mmCIF file of C-alpha atoms in Angstrom:
data_model
loop_
_atom_site.group_PDB
_atom_site.id
_atom_site.type_symbol
_atom_site.label_atom_id
_atom_site.label_comp_id
_atom_site.label_asym_id
_atom_site.label_seq_id
_atom_site.Cartn_x
_atom_site.Cartn_y
_atom_site.Cartn_z
ATOM 1 C CA MET A 1 -96.285 -3.603 -107.685
ATOM 2 C CA ARG A 2 -96.305 -4.854 -104.114
ATOM 3 C CA THR A 3 -93.415 -4.203 -101.774
ATOM 4 C CA THR A 4 -90.759 -6.907 -101.853
ATOM 5 C CA THR A 5 -89.873 -6.522 -98.174
ATOM 6 C CA ARG A 6 -89.664 -9.995 -96.617
ATOM 7 C CA PRO A 7 -91.329 -10.636 -93.254
ATOM 8 C CA GLN A 8 -89.393 -11.756 -90.214
ATOM 9 C CA PRO A 9 -89.558 -15.561 -89.633
ATOM 10 C CA PRO A 10 -92.393 -16.254 -87.146
ATOM 11 C CA VAL A 11 -91.857 -17.506 -83.587
ATOM 12 C CA ILE A 12 -93.965 -20.487 -82.410
ATOM 13 C CA LEU A 13 -95.743 -20.493 -79.024
ATOM 14 C CA GLU A 14 -96.596 -24.062 -78.054
ATOM 15 C CA GLN A 15 -98.636 -22.795 -75.068
ATOM 16 C CA ALA A 16 -99.879 -19.231 -75.453
ATOM 17 C CA LEU A 17 -101.889 -18.539 -72.278
ATOM 18 C CA GLU A 18 -101.414 -19.879 -68.762
ATOM 19 C CA SER A 19 -105.195 -20.148 -68.316
ATOM 20 C CA PRO A 20 -107.317 -20.149 -71.518
ATOM 21 C CA ASP A 21 -110.527 -20.209 -69.437
ATOM 22 C CA GLU A 22 -109.851 -16.576 -68.490
ATOM 23 C CA LEU A 23 -110.263 -15.648 -72.148
ATOM 24 C CA LEU A 24 -113.614 -17.422 -72.470
ATOM 25 C CA GLY A 25 -114.874 -15.795 -69.273
ATOM 26 C CA ILE A 26 -114.144 -12.351 -70.709
ATOM 27 C CA LEU A 27 -115.915 -13.226 -73.966
ATOM 28 C CA GLU A 28 -119.032 -14.225 -72.041
ATOM 29 C CA ARG A 29 -119.025 -11.114 -69.839
ATOM 30 C CA GLN A 30 -118.392 -8.755 -72.762
ATOM 31 C CA SER A 31 -121.055 -10.187 -75.097
ATOM 32 C CA PRO A 32 -122.412 -9.232 -77.586
ATOM 33 C CA HIS A 33 -119.524 -8.787 -80.023
ATOM 34 C CA PRO A 34 -120.047 -6.828 -83.268
ATOM 35 C CA LEU A 35 -119.024 -7.680 -86.808
ATOM 36 C CA THR A 36 -115.397 -6.731 -87.397
ATOM 37 C CA LEU A 37 -116.445 -4.536 -90.314
ATOM 38 C CA ASP A 38 -118.700 -2.552 -87.963
ATOM 39 C CA GLY A 39 -115.568 -1.119 -86.301
ATOM 40 C CA ALA A 40 -114.887 2.609 -86.654
ATOM 41 C CA GLU A 41 -111.600 2.001 -88.501
ATOM 42 C CA PHE A 42 -113.502 0.172 -91.268
ATOM 43 C CA ALA A 43 -115.983 2.961 -92.031
ATOM 44 C CA SER A 44 -114.467 3.568 -95.468
ATOM 45 C CA SER A 45 -114.550 -0.180 -96.208
ATOM 46 C CA ARG A 46 -118.273 -0.311 -95.375
ATOM 47 C CA ALA A 47 -118.884 2.666 -97.641
ATOM 48 C CA ALA A 48 -116.936 1.017 -100.469
ATOM 49 C CA LEU A 49 -118.869 -2.245 -100.075
ATOM 50 C CA ARG A 50 -122.203 -0.431 -100.067
ATOM 51 C CA ALA A 51 -121.202 1.507 -103.177
ATOM 52 C CA GLY A 52 -120.063 -1.712 -104.840
ATOM 53 C CA ALA A 53 -123.347 -3.420 -103.934
ATOM 54 C CA ARG A 54 -125.201 -0.788 -105.940
ATOM 55 C CA THR A 55 -123.068 -1.413 -109.045
ATOM 56 C CA GLY A 56 -122.383 -5.128 -108.614
ATOM 57 C CA ASP A 57 -118.647 -4.530 -108.076
ATOM 58 C CA VAL A 58 -118.074 -6.452 -104.855
ATOM 59 C CA PRO A 59 -115.373 -8.954 -103.836
ATOM 60 C CA PRO A 60 -116.188 -12.687 -103.883
ATOM 61 C CA PHE A 61 -116.738 -12.868 -100.117
ATOM 62 C CA VAL A 62 -119.689 -10.430 -100.297
ATOM 63 C CA GLN A 63 -123.285 -11.371 -101.093
ATOM 64 C CA VAL A 64 -125.720 -8.661 -102.207
ATOM 65 C CA VAL A 65 -129.325 -8.968 -100.992
ATOM 66 C CA ASP A 66 -131.869 -6.231 -101.757
ATOM 67 C CA GLY A 67 -129.034 -3.902 -102.686
ATOM 68 C CA GLU A 68 -127.206 -4.333 -99.374
ATOM 69 C CA PRO A 69 -123.911 -6.165 -98.793
ATOM 70 C CA ARG A 70 -123.848 -9.235 -96.592
ATOM 71 C CA VAL A 71 -120.492 -10.413 -95.285
ATOM 72 C CA PRO A 72 -118.995 -13.519 -93.638
ATOM 73 C CA PRO A 73 -119.608 -13.954 -89.887
ATOM 74 C CA VAL A 74 -116.356 -12.496 -88.548
ATOM 75 C CA PHE A 75 -116.986 -10.808 -85.216
ATOM 76 C CA ARG A 76 -114.540 -8.994 -82.962
ATOM 77 C CA THR A 77 -114.159 -7.854 -79.395
ATOM 78 C CA THR A 78 -111.398 -5.354 -78.604
ATOM 79 C CA TRP A 79 -109.749 -4.801 -75.243
ATOM 80 C CA GLY A 80 -106.438 -3.888 -73.739
ATOM 81 C CA ASP A 81 -105.789 -0.999 -76.142
ATOM 82 C CA GLU A 82 -104.723 2.471 -75.097
ATOM 83 C CA LYS A 83 -108.297 3.731 -74.770
ATOM 84 C CA GLN A 84 -110.119 0.741 -73.332
ATOM 85 C CA ALA A 85 -109.419 -1.426 -70.307
ATOM 86 C CA VAL A 86 -111.451 -4.618 -69.850
ATOM 87 C CA GLU A 87 -111.752 -6.294 -66.485
ATOM 88 C CA GLY A 88 -109.674 -9.461 -66.285
ATOM 89 C CA ALA A 89 -107.650 -8.853 -69.438
ATOM 90 C CA GLY A 90 -104.504 -7.522 -67.795
ATOM 91 C CA ALA A 91 -102.780 -10.894 -67.436
ATOM 92 C CA ILE A 92 -103.330 -11.575 -71.157
ATOM 93 C CA VAL A 93 -102.257 -8.126 -72.358
ATOM 94 C CA GLU A 94 -99.059 -8.286 -70.273
ATOM 95 C CA ASN A 95 -98.417 -11.996 -70.934
ATOM 96 C CA PRO A 96 -94.626 -12.500 -70.510
ATOM 97 C CA ARG A 97 -94.647 -15.276 -73.126
ATOM 98 C CA PHE A 98 -95.880 -12.802 -75.715
ATOM 99 C CA ILE A 99 -93.355 -10.155 -74.722
ATOM 100 C CA GLU A 100 -90.428 -12.586 -74.892
ATOM 101 C CA ALA A 101 -91.525 -13.910 -78.300
ATOM 102 C CA ALA A 102 -91.905 -10.346 -79.639
ATOM 103 C CA GLN A 103 -88.365 -9.537 -78.521
ATOM 104 C CA GLN A 104 -87.139 -12.685 -80.232
ATOM 105 C CA LEU A 105 -89.056 -11.930 -83.455
ATOM 106 C CA TYR A 106 -87.286 -8.608 -84.034
ATOM 107 C CA ARG A 107 -84.207 -9.108 -81.816
ATOM 108 C CA ALA A 108 -85.379 -6.026 -79.964
ATOM 109 C CA GLU A 109 -85.259 -4.672 -76.420
ATOM 110 C CA VAL A 110 -88.443 -2.619 -75.997
ATOM 111 C CA VAL A 111 -91.910 -4.185 -76.343
ATOM 112 C CA ARG A 112 -95.102 -2.212 -75.693
ATOM 113 C CA PRO A 113 -98.438 -4.059 -75.902
ATOM 114 C CA TYR A 114 -100.989 -1.686 -77.384
ATOM 115 C CA PHE A 115 -103.879 -3.568 -78.997
ATOM 116 C CA THR A 116 -105.498 -6.887 -78.096
ATOM 117 C CA TYR A 117 -108.609 -8.329 -79.695
ATOM 118 C CA VAL A 118 -110.436 -11.582 -80.290
ATOM 119 C CA ASN A 119 -111.776 -12.709 -83.663
ATOM 120 C CA ILE A 120 -114.871 -14.916 -83.496
ATOM 121 C CA ASN A 121 -115.623 -16.787 -86.729
ATOM 122 C CA ALA A 122 -118.847 -18.730 -87.238
ATOM 123 C CA PRO A 123 -118.956 -21.413 -89.994
ATOM 124 C CA SER A 124 -117.891 -19.876 -93.294
ATOM 125 C CA GLY A 125 -115.820 -20.386 -96.424
ATOM 126 C CA GLN A 126 -112.204 -19.552 -97.081
ATOM 127 C CA TYR A 127 -111.152 -16.063 -96.064
ATOM 128 C CA ALA A 128 -109.144 -13.711 -98.239
ATOM 129 C CA ARG A 129 -105.380 -13.686 -97.929
ATOM 130 C CA HIS A 130 -104.339 -10.454 -96.289
ATOM 131 C CA THR A 131 -101.800 -8.583 -94.222
ATOM 132 C CA ASP A 132 -102.590 -6.697 -91.025
ATOM 133 C CA ILE A 133 -102.893 -2.948 -90.573
ATOM 134 C CA PRO A 134 -99.470 -1.297 -90.301
ATOM 135 C CA SER A 135 -98.500 1.817 -88.360
ATOM 136 C CA PHE A 136 -96.145 4.696 -89.066
ATOM 137 C CA ARG A 137 -94.823 7.488 -86.887
ATOM 138 C CA GLY A 138 -97.452 10.214 -87.144
ATOM 139 C CA VAL A 139 -99.894 8.058 -89.164
ATOM 140 C CA GLY A 140 -101.830 5.246 -87.486
ATOM 141 C CA ARG A 141 -105.169 3.441 -87.488
ATOM 142 C CA ASP A 142 -106.582 5.824 -84.863
ATOM 143 C CA SER A 143 -106.658 8.730 -87.340
ATOM 144 C CA TYR A 144 -106.342 7.295 -90.856
ATOM 145 C CA PRO A 145 -108.308 4.688 -92.853
ATOM 146 C CA THR A 146 -107.007 1.154 -93.115
ATOM 147 C CA TRP A 147 -106.833 1.195 -96.926
ATOM 148 C CA LEU A 148 -104.412 4.137 -96.813
ATOM 149 C CA LEU A 149 -102.122 2.473 -94.281
ATOM 150 C CA ASN A 150 -102.032 -0.672 -96.422
ATOM 151 C CA CYS A 151 -101.187 1.390 -99.518
ATOM 152 C CA MET A 152 -98.378 3.083 -97.634
ATOM 153 C CA MET A 153 -96.914 -0.233 -96.554
ATOM 154 C CA HIS A 154 -97.187 -1.865 -99.981
ATOM 155 C CA SER A 155 -95.744 1.181 -101.746
ATOM 156 C CA GLY A 156 -92.405 0.690 -99.981
ATOM 157 C CA CYS A 157 -92.025 4.478 -99.686
ATOM 158 C CA PHE A 158 -92.472 4.833 -95.930
ATOM 159 C CA ASP A 159 -90.121 2.315 -94.324
ATOM 160 C CA ARG A 160 -88.262 5.144 -92.586
ATOM 161 C CA TRP A 161 -91.375 5.903 -90.503
ATOM 162 C CA ARG A 162 -92.636 2.359 -90.028
ATOM 163 C CA VAL A 163 -93.327 1.274 -86.451
ATOM 164 C CA ARG A 164 -92.637 -2.452 -86.182
ATOM 165 C CA ILE A 165 -95.562 -4.443 -84.817
ATOM 166 C CA ALA A 166 -95.328 -7.943 -83.386
ATOM 167 C CA THR A 167 -98.580 -9.920 -83.610
ATOM 168 C CA ALA A 168 -99.364 -13.064 -81.672
ATOM 169 C CA VAL A 169 -102.287 -15.097 -83.012
ATOM 170 C CA CYS A 170 -103.528 -17.888 -80.710
ATOM 171 C CA TRP A 171 -106.358 -20.390 -81.279
ATOM 172 C CA TYR A 172 -109.193 -21.749 -79.150
ATOM 173 C CA TYR A 173 -111.072 -23.978 -81.565
ATOM 174 C CA GLN A 174 -111.409 -27.747 -81.897
ATOM 175 C CA GLY A 175 -113.991 -28.050 -84.655
ATOM 176 C CA PRO A 176 -113.548 -29.039 -88.303
ATOM 177 C CA GLY A 177 -111.519 -26.853 -90.659
ATOM 178 C CA GLY A 178 -110.336 -23.419 -89.646
ATOM 179 C CA GLU A 179 -106.672 -24.063 -90.471
ATOM 180 C CA PHE A 180 -104.242 -21.145 -90.462
ATOM 181 C CA SER A 181 -102.314 -20.527 -93.687
ATOM 182 C CA TYR A 182 -99.428 -18.116 -93.913
ATOM 183 C CA TRP A 183 -96.683 -17.167 -96.352
ATOM 184 C CA PRO A 184 -93.536 -16.713 -94.230
ATOM 185 C CA GLU A 185 -91.457 -15.556 -97.222
ATOM 186 C CA GLY A 186 -94.020 -13.008 -98.465
ATOM 187 C CA TRP A 187 -96.718 -12.880 -101.144
ATOM 188 C CA ASP A 188 -94.757 -14.873 -103.719
ATOM 189 C CA GLY A 189 -93.315 -17.485 -101.338
ATOM 190 C CA ASP A 190 -94.558 -20.938 -100.379
ATOM 191 C CA ARG A 191 -97.644 -21.398 -98.216
ATOM 192 C CA VAL A 192 -97.542 -23.026 -94.790
ATOM 193 C CA THR A 193 -100.840 -24.421 -93.438
ATOM 194 C CA VAL A 194 -101.276 -25.619 -89.859
ATOM 195 C CA LYS A 195 -104.203 -26.971 -87.876
ATOM 196 C CA PRO A 196 -103.432 -25.146 -84.640
ATOM 197 C CA PRO A 197 -103.869 -27.098 -81.404
ATOM 198 C CA TYR A 198 -105.904 -25.472 -78.653
ATOM 199 C CA ASN A 199 -103.931 -22.617 -77.024
ATOM 200 C CA TYR A 200 -101.204 -22.686 -79.711
ATOM 201 C CA GLY A 201 -99.813 -19.420 -81.063
ATOM 202 C CA VAL A 202 -97.674 -17.859 -83.788
ATOM 203 C CA MET A 203 -95.865 -14.551 -83.194
ATOM 204 C CA GLY A 204 -95.440 -12.998 -86.623
ATOM 205 C CA ASP A 205 -94.537 -9.940 -88.638
ATOM 206 C CA ASN A 206 -98.120 -9.850 -89.904
ATOM 207 C CA ASP A 207 -97.917 -6.405 -91.515
ATOM 208 C CA TYR A 208 -95.699 -8.062 -94.128
ATOM 209 C CA MET A 209 -96.591 -11.763 -93.738
ATOM 210 C CA PRO A 210 -99.740 -12.665 -95.748
ATOM 211 C CA HIS A 211 -102.090 -15.061 -93.982
ATOM 212 C CA ARG A 212 -105.658 -16.324 -94.064
ATOM 213 C CA VAL A 213 -108.193 -18.614 -92.386
ATOM 214 C CA GLU A 214 -109.228 -21.765 -94.237
ATOM 215 C CA PRO A 215 -112.930 -22.818 -94.416
ATOM 216 C CA ILE A 216 -114.590 -23.344 -91.036
ATOM 217 C CA GLY A 217 -117.172 -26.064 -90.401
ATOM 218 C CA ALA A 218 -119.647 -27.580 -92.847
ATOM 219 C CA GLU A 219 -120.628 -25.735 -96.015
ATOM 220 C CA ALA A 220 -124.303 -26.327 -95.208
ATOM 221 C CA ASP A 221 -123.900 -23.975 -92.217
ATOM 222 C CA TYR A 222 -122.308 -21.098 -94.163
ATOM 223 C CA ALA A 223 -124.240 -17.850 -93.988
ATOM 224 C CA LYS A 224 -123.585 -14.137 -94.449
ATOM 225 C CA TYR A 225 -124.814 -11.251 -92.358
ATOM 226 C CA GLY A 226 -125.646 -7.589 -92.667
ATOM 227 C CA PHE A 227 -123.899 -4.775 -90.849
ATOM 228 C CA GLY A 228 -125.240 -4.414 -87.315
ATOM 229 C CA SER A 229 -125.120 -8.144 -86.559
ATOM 230 C CA ALA A 230 -123.482 -9.371 -83.335
ATOM 231 C CA ILE A 231 -122.567 -12.642 -81.609
ATOM 232 C CA SER A 232 -122.878 -13.597 -77.931
ATOM 233 C CA LEU A 233 -121.427 -16.393 -75.810
ATOM 234 C CA THR A 234 -124.034 -17.634 -73.345
ATOM 235 C CA GLY A 235 -123.543 -19.039 -69.859
ATOM 236 C CA ASP A 236 -124.065 -22.590 -71.135
ATOM 237 C CA ARG A 237 -121.355 -22.082 -73.780
ATOM 238 C CA GLN A 238 -123.550 -21.609 -76.828
ATOM 239 C CA TRP A 239 -123.022 -18.965 -79.493
ATOM 240 C CA VAL A 240 -125.970 -16.842 -80.669
ATOM 241 C CA ILE A 241 -125.844 -14.519 -83.702
ATOM 242 C CA GLU A 242 -128.444 -11.743 -83.752
ATOM 243 C CA GLU A 243 -129.209 -9.534 -86.728
ATOM 244 C CA PRO A 244 -131.843 -6.767 -86.777
ATOM 245 C CA GLY A 245 -135.043 -7.983 -88.404
ATOM 246 C CA ARG A 246 -134.026 -11.651 -88.551
ATOM 247 C CA GLU A 247 -134.294 -14.711 -86.335
ATOM 248 C CA PRO A 248 -131.286 -15.479 -84.095
ATOM 249 C CA VAL A 249 -128.880 -18.188 -85.284
ATOM 250 C CA CYS A 250 -127.410 -20.570 -82.686
ATOM 251 C CA HIS A 251 -124.172 -22.553 -82.853
ATOM 252 C CA ARG A 252 -122.527 -25.043 -80.520
ATOM 253 C CA PHE A 253 -119.403 -23.821 -78.777
ATOM 254 C CA ASP A 254 -117.080 -26.075 -80.827
ATOM 255 C CA ASP A 255 -118.537 -24.866 -84.127
ATOM 256 C CA VAL A 256 -117.220 -21.310 -83.745
ATOM 257 C CA ARG A 257 -113.531 -20.493 -84.183
ATOM 258 C CA VAL A 258 -112.026 -18.191 -81.553
ATOM 259 C CA SER A 259 -108.610 -16.633 -82.084
ATOM 260 C CA LEU A 260 -106.821 -14.150 -79.864
ATOM 261 C CA SER A 261 -104.638 -11.466 -81.471
ATOM 262 C CA TRP A 262 -102.134 -9.534 -79.379
ATOM 263 C CA LYS A 263 -100.184 -6.642 -80.845
ATOM 264 C CA ALA A 264 -97.223 -4.676 -79.541
ATOM 265 C CA PHE A 265 -95.026 -1.873 -80.833
ATOM 266 C CA VAL A 266 -91.431 -3.107 -80.849
ATOM 267 C CA PHE A 267 -88.312 -0.923 -80.773
ATOM 268 C CA HIS A 268 -84.712 -2.000 -81.157
ATOM 269 C CA ASP A 269 -83.671 0.014 -78.113
ATOM 270 C CA ALA A 270 -84.624 2.925 -75.857
ATOM 271 C CA ALA A 271 -83.256 5.470 -78.328
ATOM 272 C CA GLU A 272 -85.612 4.319 -81.084
ATOM 273 C CA ALA A 273 -88.525 4.326 -78.638
ATOM 274 C CA GLU A 274 -87.654 7.906 -77.682
ATOM 275 C CA VAL A 275 -87.921 9.029 -81.323
ATOM 276 C CA TYR A 276 -91.452 7.608 -81.319
ATOM 277 C CA ASP A 277 -92.373 9.139 -77.942
ATOM 278 C CA ARG A 278 -91.042 12.610 -78.710
ATOM 279 C CA HIS A 279 -92.511 12.678 -82.242
ATOM 280 C CA SER A 280 -89.134 13.931 -83.386
ATOM 281 C CA ASP A 281 -89.375 12.298 -86.819
ATOM 282 C CA ASP A 282 -93.102 11.969 -87.536
ATOM 283 C CA LEU A 283 -94.586 11.852 -91.005
ATOM 284 C CA ASP A 284 -97.055 14.655 -91.680
ATOM 285 C CA GLU A 285 -100.081 14.489 -93.959
ATOM 286 C CA ALA A 286 -98.720 16.869 -96.597
ATOM 287 C CA ALA A 287 -95.549 14.784 -97.024
ATOM 288 C CA LEU A 288 -97.644 11.614 -97.095
ATOM 289 C CA ILE A 289 -99.827 12.841 -99.958
ATOM 290 C CA GLU A 290 -96.891 14.304 -101.878
ATOM 291 C CA THR A 291 -94.868 11.097 -101.582
ATOM 292 C CA LEU A 292 -97.720 8.901 -102.834
ATOM 293 C CA ALA A 293 -98.513 11.278 -105.708
ATOM 294 C CA GLU A 294 -94.866 11.331 -106.824
ATOM 295 C CA ASP A 295 -94.517 7.566 -106.599
ATOM 296 C CA CYS A 296 -97.722 7.043 -108.572
ATOM 297 C CA ALA A 297 -96.448 9.460 -111.229
ATOM 298 C CA HIS A 298 -93.282 7.356 -111.580
ATOM 299 C CA ARG A 299 -95.571 4.359 -112.177
ATOM 300 C CA GLY A 300 -97.552 6.242 -114.824
ATOM 301 C CA VAL A 301 -100.583 6.843 -112.597
ATOM 302 C CA VAL A 302 -101.938 10.346 -112.050
ATOM 303 C CA VAL A 303 -103.688 10.955 -108.742
ATOM 304 C CA PRO A 304 -105.187 14.115 -107.248
ATOM 305 C CA ASP A 305 -102.916 15.841 -104.759
ATOM 306 C CA GLY A 306 -103.197 18.819 -102.456
ATOM 307 C CA PRO A 307 -104.557 19.164 -98.908
ATOM 308 C CA ASP A 308 -107.966 17.617 -99.702
ATOM 309 C CA ALA A 309 -106.688 14.534 -101.543
ATOM 310 C CA LEU A 310 -107.612 12.123 -98.754
ATOM 311 C CA CYS A 311 -111.260 13.206 -99.078
ATOM 312 C CA CYS A 312 -111.287 12.521 -102.827
ATOM 313 C CA PRO A 313 -112.777 9.128 -103.845
ATOM 314 C CA GLU A 314 -110.665 9.142 -107.016
ATOM 315 C CA PHE A 315 -107.473 9.422 -104.946
ATOM 316 C CA ALA A 316 -108.455 6.426 -102.833
ATOM 317 C CA GLU A 317 -109.529 4.292 -105.781
ATOM 318 C CA ARG A 318 -106.357 4.888 -107.800
ATOM 319 C CA LEU A 319 -104.114 4.211 -104.825
ATOM 320 C CA ARG A 320 -105.910 0.942 -104.063
ATOM 321 C CA TYR A 321 -105.531 -0.301 -107.625
ATOM 322 C CA THR A 322 -101.918 0.862 -107.866
ATOM 323 C CA TYR A 323 -100.584 -0.710 -104.692
ATOM 324 C CA LEU A 324 -102.908 -3.383 -103.360
ATOM 325 C CA PRO A 325 -103.605 -6.962 -104.436
ATOM 326 C CA PRO A 326 -107.323 -7.654 -105.061
ATOM 327 C CA GLU A 327 -107.712 -9.214 -101.605
ATOM 328 C CA LEU A 328 -106.941 -5.889 -99.887
ATOM 329 C CA ARG A 329 -108.801 -3.373 -102.040
ATOM 330 C CA PHE A 330 -111.915 -3.178 -99.828
#
């Protein structure tokens, strides 16, 4: 039931940043960095994982200890978005190599960087195949949960309002494993796996292009962590993971996989950008709910509708199982 829209072919960046050391300096200054799932936009995912931990219905990447979910060590620092400016990040956010590659990806004129973050992965097993969080005019990650945005994208009902996003992913890791796998022709296409060189990047249509991280490091070092954990880069280039109530865990610099993600809204021309800026064709919540309810009905699935549907757990659960592959349901 997934959308059959094919992603744009990715653009390769042989050298992503002029000075990678600037990135590491920011990571040290901004430490500690929280678990990705501790982010505000993943509040509903945390709630779903906690509920699943009580019933035993959790995805394979989650371990349940004393009734609480423990997740892989994926940490994130966010900077360069519309609400947060981080000292020293300007040259990375406005990187002309990224902007040129984004224009090439969509054959577009207008590129607006809006969200830059760094994923920090300690040794762990294979990550779930996934697509990134899409955006639509009037409906974005700042106001709506990630599961809903993914359902909208996979339903194929909201392409009219879709805001194209170009995503550059760049790697700063020289340890074992940690390859990048992606499916440039979509969910049912062939897999491409690369071992990215240091400071190598791929500019992709990651809202539609499935991708994942392959196992990082030695299996003996794999561990999972509770919500509230954080990682820090020290002055002597060591990584330290701290979790409330537990002893800190230390890793060498080369044992932790660092990847930079840069995102930009991309518009074919100034006229399309103006539609976005003026909100002249935004999707409203009532139309969103009505469209999903009607599409589900055509598929033989009945979901609650009305103004309070987004607050109804049954609405969320049925949408997830109607539109999303198992990897994206949490």
